[in-house]
Protein backbone atom coordinates (compact mmCIF):
# COMPACT_ATOMS: atom_id res chain seq x y z
CA MET A 1 94.90 229.01 60.12
CA ALA A 2 94.75 226.25 62.75
CA THR A 3 96.05 222.81 61.79
CA LEU A 4 95.43 219.28 63.07
CA LYS A 5 98.80 219.49 64.82
CA ASP A 6 97.72 222.66 66.68
CA ILE A 7 94.58 220.89 67.91
CA ALA A 8 96.60 217.80 68.87
CA VAL A 9 99.04 219.83 70.96
CA GLN A 10 96.34 221.74 72.84
CA SER A 11 94.02 218.76 73.39
CA GLY A 12 96.79 216.31 74.33
CA VAL A 13 96.08 213.57 71.78
CA SER A 14 97.85 212.36 68.63
CA VAL A 15 97.39 213.98 65.22
CA SER A 16 95.83 210.79 63.84
CA ALA A 17 93.34 210.68 66.73
CA VAL A 18 92.36 214.31 66.09
CA SER A 19 91.79 213.53 62.41
CA ARG A 20 89.63 210.50 63.19
CA ILE A 21 87.61 212.30 65.86
CA LEU A 22 86.89 215.25 63.57
CA ASN A 23 85.83 212.76 60.90
CA HIS A 24 83.46 211.12 63.42
CA ASP A 25 85.26 207.76 63.37
CA ALA A 26 83.21 205.62 65.79
CA THR A 27 85.83 202.82 65.86
CA LEU A 28 88.36 204.99 67.68
CA GLY A 29 88.41 203.92 71.32
CA VAL A 30 88.67 207.17 73.24
CA PRO A 31 86.49 208.44 76.13
CA PRO A 32 83.60 210.78 75.26
CA GLU A 33 85.29 213.61 77.16
CA THR A 34 88.36 213.29 74.92
CA ARG A 35 86.23 213.56 71.79
CA GLN A 36 84.46 216.59 73.21
CA ARG A 37 87.79 218.21 74.16
CA VAL A 38 89.02 217.83 70.57
CA PHE A 39 85.83 219.35 69.13
CA ASP A 40 85.97 222.22 71.65
CA THR A 41 89.63 222.89 70.85
CA ALA A 42 88.94 222.85 67.09
CA LYS A 43 86.12 225.34 67.56
CA LYS A 44 88.22 227.54 69.83
CA LEU A 45 91.07 227.65 67.30
CA GLY A 46 88.70 228.29 64.41
CA TYR A 47 89.69 225.12 62.57
CA HIS A 48 88.08 224.48 59.18
CA LYS A 49 88.69 221.54 56.88
CA VAL A 50 90.64 222.50 53.82
CA ARG A 51 89.38 221.19 50.52
CA ARG A 52 92.38 220.62 48.32
CA LYS A 53 92.24 221.81 44.72
CA THR A 54 92.54 218.89 42.37
CA ASN A 55 93.93 218.67 38.88
CA LYS A 56 91.06 218.33 36.44
CA LYS A 57 92.90 215.50 34.74
CA LYS A 58 92.93 213.51 37.99
CA THR A 59 90.11 211.79 39.77
CA ASP A 60 88.70 213.14 43.04
CA ARG A 61 90.57 210.61 45.16
CA HIS A 62 93.86 210.92 47.05
CA ALA A 63 97.07 210.21 45.20
CA PHE A 64 97.62 207.15 47.41
CA THR A 65 95.22 204.95 49.39
CA MET A 66 96.59 202.87 52.25
CA GLY A 67 94.66 199.82 53.37
CA ILE A 68 95.07 198.65 56.98
CA ILE A 69 93.72 195.34 58.23
CA GLN A 70 93.87 194.19 61.84
CA TRP A 71 93.76 190.45 62.49
CA PHE A 72 91.07 190.66 65.16
CA SER A 73 88.08 192.80 66.11
CA ALA A 74 87.91 196.49 66.96
CA GLN A 75 86.86 195.61 70.51
CA GLU A 76 89.83 193.26 70.99
CA GLU A 77 92.19 195.91 69.64
CA LEU A 78 91.07 198.37 72.33
CA GLN A 79 92.30 195.89 74.93
CA ASP A 80 95.65 195.25 73.25
CA HIS A 81 98.07 198.17 73.57
CA TYR A 82 100.68 196.51 71.33
CA TYR A 83 98.49 196.14 68.23
CA LEU A 84 96.78 199.47 68.82
CA GLN A 85 100.20 201.17 68.84
CA ILE A 86 101.14 199.53 65.54
CA ARG A 87 97.99 200.86 63.87
CA GLN A 88 98.48 204.32 65.34
CA GLY A 89 102.01 204.39 63.92
CA ILE A 90 100.65 203.59 60.46
CA GLU A 91 97.88 206.17 60.66
CA ASP A 92 100.12 208.97 61.96
CA PHE A 93 102.42 208.36 58.98
CA CYS A 94 99.43 208.52 56.62
CA VAL A 95 98.14 211.77 58.14
CA ARG A 96 101.54 213.45 57.76
CA HIS A 97 101.77 212.43 54.10
CA SER A 98 98.12 213.13 53.15
CA ILE A 99 97.50 209.46 52.47
CA GLU A 100 93.91 208.25 52.42
CA ILE A 101 93.26 205.46 54.92
CA ARG A 102 90.92 202.55 54.37
CA ARG A 103 90.60 200.53 57.58
CA ALA A 104 89.22 197.01 58.14
CA PHE A 105 89.19 194.27 60.74
CA GLN A 106 89.37 190.62 59.80
CA THR A 107 86.17 190.02 61.75
CA ASP A 108 84.29 192.40 59.40
CA THR A 109 81.95 190.51 57.08
CA ASP A 110 83.23 192.15 53.88
CA HIS A 111 86.79 193.02 54.91
CA LEU A 112 88.31 191.85 51.59
CA ARG A 113 85.79 193.85 49.54
CA ASP A 114 86.38 196.91 51.73
CA LEU A 115 90.08 196.82 50.83
CA GLU A 116 89.73 196.43 47.07
CA LYS A 117 91.71 198.79 44.84
CA VAL A 118 93.99 200.15 47.57
CA ASP A 119 97.47 201.22 46.45
CA GLY A 120 99.19 199.63 49.41
CA LEU A 121 98.16 197.29 52.22
CA VAL A 122 99.54 196.86 55.74
CA CYS A 123 98.39 193.68 57.49
CA ILE A 124 98.73 193.68 61.29
CA GLY A 125 98.89 190.43 63.23
CA LYS A 126 98.84 186.70 62.57
CA PHE A 127 97.32 185.38 59.34
CA SER A 128 97.24 181.82 58.00
CA ASP A 129 98.84 181.02 54.64
CA LYS A 130 95.40 181.00 53.03
CA GLU A 131 94.49 184.37 54.57
CA ALA A 132 97.83 185.89 53.58
CA ALA A 133 97.38 184.71 49.99
CA ALA A 134 93.89 186.27 49.80
CA LEU A 135 95.21 189.59 51.11
CA SER A 136 98.15 189.52 48.69
CA ARG A 137 95.76 189.13 45.77
CA LEU A 138 94.11 192.44 46.67
CA CYS A 139 97.23 194.42 45.86
CA SER A 140 100.81 193.78 44.78
CA ASN A 141 102.15 196.17 47.43
CA VAL A 142 101.63 194.38 50.77
CA ILE A 143 103.54 194.10 54.03
CA PHE A 144 102.76 192.01 57.11
CA ILE A 145 103.60 193.30 60.59
CA ASP A 146 104.16 190.93 63.52
CA MET A 147 103.81 187.83 61.38
CA HIS A 148 106.47 185.42 60.23
CA GLY A 149 106.80 185.89 56.49
CA ASN A 150 107.91 182.32 55.85
CA ALA A 151 106.81 182.51 52.24
CA PRO A 152 109.70 183.95 50.18
CA ASP A 153 107.40 186.31 48.27
CA LEU A 154 105.98 188.03 51.38
CA SER A 155 107.41 191.16 53.00
CA ALA A 156 107.24 191.18 56.79
CA ILE A 157 108.33 193.19 59.81
CA THR A 158 108.71 191.30 63.07
CA LEU A 159 110.42 191.77 66.41
CA ASP A 160 113.74 190.14 67.21
CA PHE A 161 112.14 187.82 69.75
CA GLU A 162 115.23 185.61 69.91
CA GLY A 163 117.48 188.49 70.90
CA ALA A 164 114.88 189.95 73.27
CA VAL A 165 114.36 186.74 75.23
CA ARG A 166 118.08 186.10 75.49
CA THR A 167 118.59 189.65 76.75
CA ALA A 168 115.97 189.10 79.47
CA LEU A 169 117.35 185.72 80.52
CA HIS A 170 120.96 186.90 80.52
CA TYR A 171 119.96 189.86 82.70
CA LEU A 172 118.28 187.55 85.20
CA GLU A 173 121.32 185.28 85.14
CA SER A 174 123.56 188.28 85.87
CA LEU A 175 121.44 188.82 89.00
CA GLY A 176 122.20 185.27 90.13
CA HIS A 177 119.05 183.49 88.89
CA GLU A 178 119.33 180.01 87.39
CA GLN A 179 115.83 178.61 87.94
CA ILE A 180 113.79 180.79 85.56
CA ALA A 181 110.21 179.96 84.55
CA TYR A 182 108.24 181.05 81.47
CA LEU A 183 104.61 182.16 81.39
CA GLY A 184 103.20 182.64 77.90
CA GLY A 185 100.07 182.50 75.78
CA LYS A 186 98.80 180.56 72.80
CA GLU A 187 97.48 182.36 69.71
CA PHE A 188 95.48 181.04 66.77
CA THR A 189 94.75 182.35 63.29
CA ALA A 190 91.16 182.72 62.10
CA ASP A 191 91.19 179.19 60.63
CA GLY A 192 92.23 177.68 63.96
CA SER A 193 95.93 177.14 63.23
CA GLN A 194 98.17 177.69 66.26
CA VAL A 195 100.80 180.37 65.82
CA THR A 196 104.40 179.48 66.66
CA ASP A 197 105.54 181.79 69.47
CA GLU A 198 109.19 182.74 69.00
CA ARG A 199 109.46 183.82 72.63
CA ARG A 200 108.60 180.31 73.79
CA GLU A 201 111.00 178.71 71.31
CA ALA A 202 113.82 181.10 72.26
CA TYR A 203 113.29 180.40 75.96
CA ILE A 204 113.47 176.63 75.40
CA ARG A 205 116.62 176.90 73.28
CA GLU A 206 118.44 179.14 75.75
CA ARG A 207 117.52 177.01 78.76
CA LYS A 208 118.50 173.76 77.02
CA GLU A 209 121.84 175.21 75.92
CA LYS A 210 122.66 175.74 79.60
CA GLY A 211 121.16 172.43 80.72
CA LEU A 212 118.57 174.27 82.84
CA PHE A 213 115.33 173.51 81.00
CA ARG A 214 112.54 172.12 83.19
CA GLU A 215 109.21 171.17 81.66
CA GLU A 216 107.26 172.25 84.76
CA TYR A 217 108.63 175.78 84.40
CA LEU A 218 106.91 176.33 81.04
CA LEU A 219 103.23 177.25 81.36
CA GLU A 220 100.91 178.72 78.72
CA GLY A 221 97.42 180.18 78.74
CA ILE A 222 96.29 183.27 76.83
CA TYR A 223 97.65 186.81 76.68
CA SER A 224 95.68 188.33 79.54
CA SER A 225 96.20 189.35 83.16
CA ALA A 226 93.61 186.81 84.31
CA SER A 227 95.55 184.05 82.57
CA GLY A 228 98.83 185.30 84.05
CA TYR A 229 97.28 185.11 87.51
CA GLU A 230 96.14 181.50 87.01
CA LEU A 231 99.45 180.43 85.49
CA MET A 232 101.41 181.86 88.41
CA LYS A 233 99.03 180.20 90.88
CA GLU A 234 99.68 176.87 89.17
CA LEU A 235 103.44 177.39 89.23
CA LEU A 236 103.49 178.35 92.92
CA SER A 237 101.12 175.64 94.12
CA HIS A 238 103.01 172.86 92.35
CA THR A 239 106.47 173.97 93.43
CA ARG A 240 105.81 175.18 96.98
CA GLY A 241 102.62 173.47 98.10
CA LEU A 242 101.43 176.92 99.15
CA GLU A 243 97.95 177.63 100.40
CA LYS A 244 95.77 179.06 97.67
CA PRO A 245 94.46 182.62 98.03
CA GLY A 246 90.95 182.87 99.46
CA ASP A 247 89.17 180.74 102.01
CA PRO A 248 91.65 178.16 103.43
CA GLU A 249 88.81 175.75 104.30
CA GLU A 250 87.48 175.87 100.74
CA ASN A 251 90.75 175.78 98.84
CA GLY A 252 92.94 173.75 101.13
CA ARG A 253 96.61 173.30 100.40
CA GLU A 254 98.01 172.09 97.10
CA GLU A 255 100.11 168.96 97.18
CA LYS A 256 103.72 169.85 96.48
CA ASP A 257 105.71 167.99 93.86
CA GLU A 258 108.67 166.75 95.89
CA ASN A 259 110.99 167.05 92.87
CA ALA A 260 109.89 170.57 92.04
CA VAL A 261 111.87 173.65 92.99
CA LEU A 262 110.36 177.13 93.20
CA PRO A 263 111.91 179.29 90.45
CA THR A 264 113.55 182.47 91.66
CA ALA A 265 112.59 184.38 88.51
CA VAL A 266 109.86 184.33 85.86
CA PHE A 267 109.90 185.66 82.29
CA CYS A 268 106.41 186.63 81.10
CA ALA A 269 105.73 186.81 77.35
CA SER A 270 103.58 189.94 77.81
CA ASP A 271 103.10 192.69 80.37
CA ASN A 272 99.46 191.69 80.85
CA ILE A 273 100.54 188.19 81.86
CA ALA A 274 103.14 189.75 84.17
CA PHE A 275 100.55 191.96 85.90
CA GLY A 276 98.42 188.90 86.68
CA ALA A 277 101.48 186.98 87.85
CA LEU A 278 102.47 189.88 90.10
CA LYS A 279 99.10 189.82 91.85
CA ALA A 280 99.26 186.04 92.33
CA VAL A 281 102.69 186.31 93.97
CA HIS A 282 101.33 188.92 96.38
CA ASP A 283 98.20 186.86 97.09
CA TYR A 284 100.36 183.88 98.03
CA GLY A 285 102.19 186.00 100.59
CA LEU A 286 105.41 186.30 98.62
CA LYS A 287 107.23 189.43 97.48
CA VAL A 288 108.58 190.71 94.18
CA PRO A 289 111.54 190.82 93.71
CA GLU A 290 112.63 189.51 97.15
CA ASP A 291 111.17 186.02 96.59
CA ILE A 292 110.56 186.00 92.84
CA SER A 293 111.82 188.38 90.16
CA LEU A 294 109.55 189.19 87.22
CA ILE A 295 110.22 190.45 83.69
CA GLY A 296 107.47 191.31 81.19
CA PHE A 297 107.32 192.09 77.48
CA ASP A 298 105.90 195.15 75.63
CA ASP A 299 106.44 198.06 78.09
CA VAL A 300 102.88 199.34 78.28
CA GLU A 301 102.32 202.54 80.25
CA MET A 302 101.13 200.70 83.38
CA CYS A 303 104.57 199.07 83.82
CA ALA A 304 105.92 202.26 85.39
CA TYR A 305 103.03 202.39 87.88
CA SER A 306 102.65 198.77 89.00
CA SER A 307 103.87 197.81 92.47
CA PRO A 308 106.74 197.28 92.13
CA PRO A 309 107.32 198.91 88.71
CA LEU A 310 107.78 196.18 86.11
CA THR A 311 111.08 195.40 84.42
CA THR A 312 110.19 194.64 80.81
CA LEU A 313 111.31 194.55 77.20
CA ARG A 314 110.17 197.55 75.20
CA ALA A 315 108.63 196.43 71.91
CA PRO A 316 108.82 199.24 69.30
CA ALA A 317 105.20 198.74 68.20
CA TYR A 318 104.60 202.33 67.07
CA ALA A 319 107.88 202.34 65.11
CA MET A 320 106.89 199.07 63.43
CA GLY A 321 103.72 200.72 62.20
CA GLN A 322 105.62 203.76 60.93
CA GLN A 323 108.19 201.60 59.19
CA GLY A 324 105.57 199.39 57.58
CA ALA A 325 103.62 202.36 56.22
CA ASN A 326 106.81 203.98 54.95
CA LEU A 327 107.96 200.84 53.14
CA VAL A 328 104.60 200.36 51.43
CA PHE A 329 104.41 204.02 50.43
CA THR A 330 107.99 204.05 49.15
CA ALA A 331 107.57 200.79 47.25
CA SER A 332 104.80 202.38 45.17
CA ASN A 333 107.46 204.50 43.48
CA LEU A 334 109.66 201.54 42.55
CA SER A 335 109.49 199.78 39.20
CA SER A 336 110.07 196.41 40.87
CA LYS A 337 109.49 195.14 44.39
CA THR A 338 111.77 192.77 46.28
CA PRO A 339 110.22 191.09 49.35
CA MET A 340 111.93 192.12 52.59
CA LYS A 341 112.20 190.50 56.02
CA ILE A 342 112.90 193.03 58.78
CA ARG A 343 113.48 192.32 62.47
CA MET A 344 113.32 195.19 64.93
CA SER A 345 115.18 195.13 68.24
CA CYS A 346 113.60 195.36 71.69
CA ARG A 347 115.20 197.22 74.60
CA LEU A 348 115.36 196.04 78.21
CA VAL A 349 113.81 198.58 80.58
CA LYS A 350 115.12 197.94 84.09
CA ARG A 351 112.76 198.67 86.95
CA GLU A 352 112.26 197.22 90.44
CA SER A 353 110.52 193.90 89.72
CA ALA A 354 113.80 192.12 88.98
CA GLY A 355 116.45 191.97 91.70
CA VAL A 356 119.50 190.06 92.91
CA ARG A 357 118.72 186.50 93.93
CA LYS A 358 118.63 186.02 97.69
CA ARG A 359 121.02 183.36 98.97
CA HIS A 360 119.54 181.12 101.66
């Protein structure tokens, strides 16, 4: 008898995606042709849903129900590879272990009610203290992914941003770069509180330790390619007095800060920011990495196909999701629960966007 895995292999999508498509999950962001391919493959293989026999003493529900809440909307998630990968890691784990999934987005009107009576809850993203407390009241078995669990009674899985940023900066330094800029983004919880970005803080600490921190090298917008483009434009125009892209008569030439020095390398807090920055460098008539080296963060699929391919830090988003689901599931079998703080390492992926500094 055909299984979900058989369909996944032949249709070229994940097991969790196959399950959601066959269950007509409209929130799954896949093209119509992918959905149709899965249905056609299931029909071709003669797949039929198996109704499990249940013990008469038990209720008709699964033995374990996993709640998953994403900190922003379904539409925003489709545009954010990092958070989408975390959720897919959780759901693949649940499919393999026959765990029922109850999914919600914080933007849903009744997201707290939708998650009532779950056996475990995985919260993805940035939540305020008030939001975290409300989620923790839903269930005693909760873990937060990609959020600082400052409260001692919260379990959390985060990335080792400190180690990742230092790895990136040390690599650029080994290539001869001293003047290194930072392009990042600001994030806010649902109640408007700004989230502390560990990448930004790590960059400032490392630069100050070496006596190389320059205020004009730290620019922040939002986590998007459009923002990365504007941030790089600002950096280049203020440090080089370069002509803006477009109509010279309309844009003119930016006035150069006489004390400013063009950085030879830029660390971007996300790949999307780096893609925008890459285009801005090209539009200003400069080259990567000959004039400016770039490093991103996440390692989305497009990094290998940009021009030049982007050097970046690989964030283990999918593994974070798997680990979070596993910890919540395992904790349900323990008589007592001790809050845990886990930091997962990132790996530097070297490609062509970072090169040896040219000596003039």
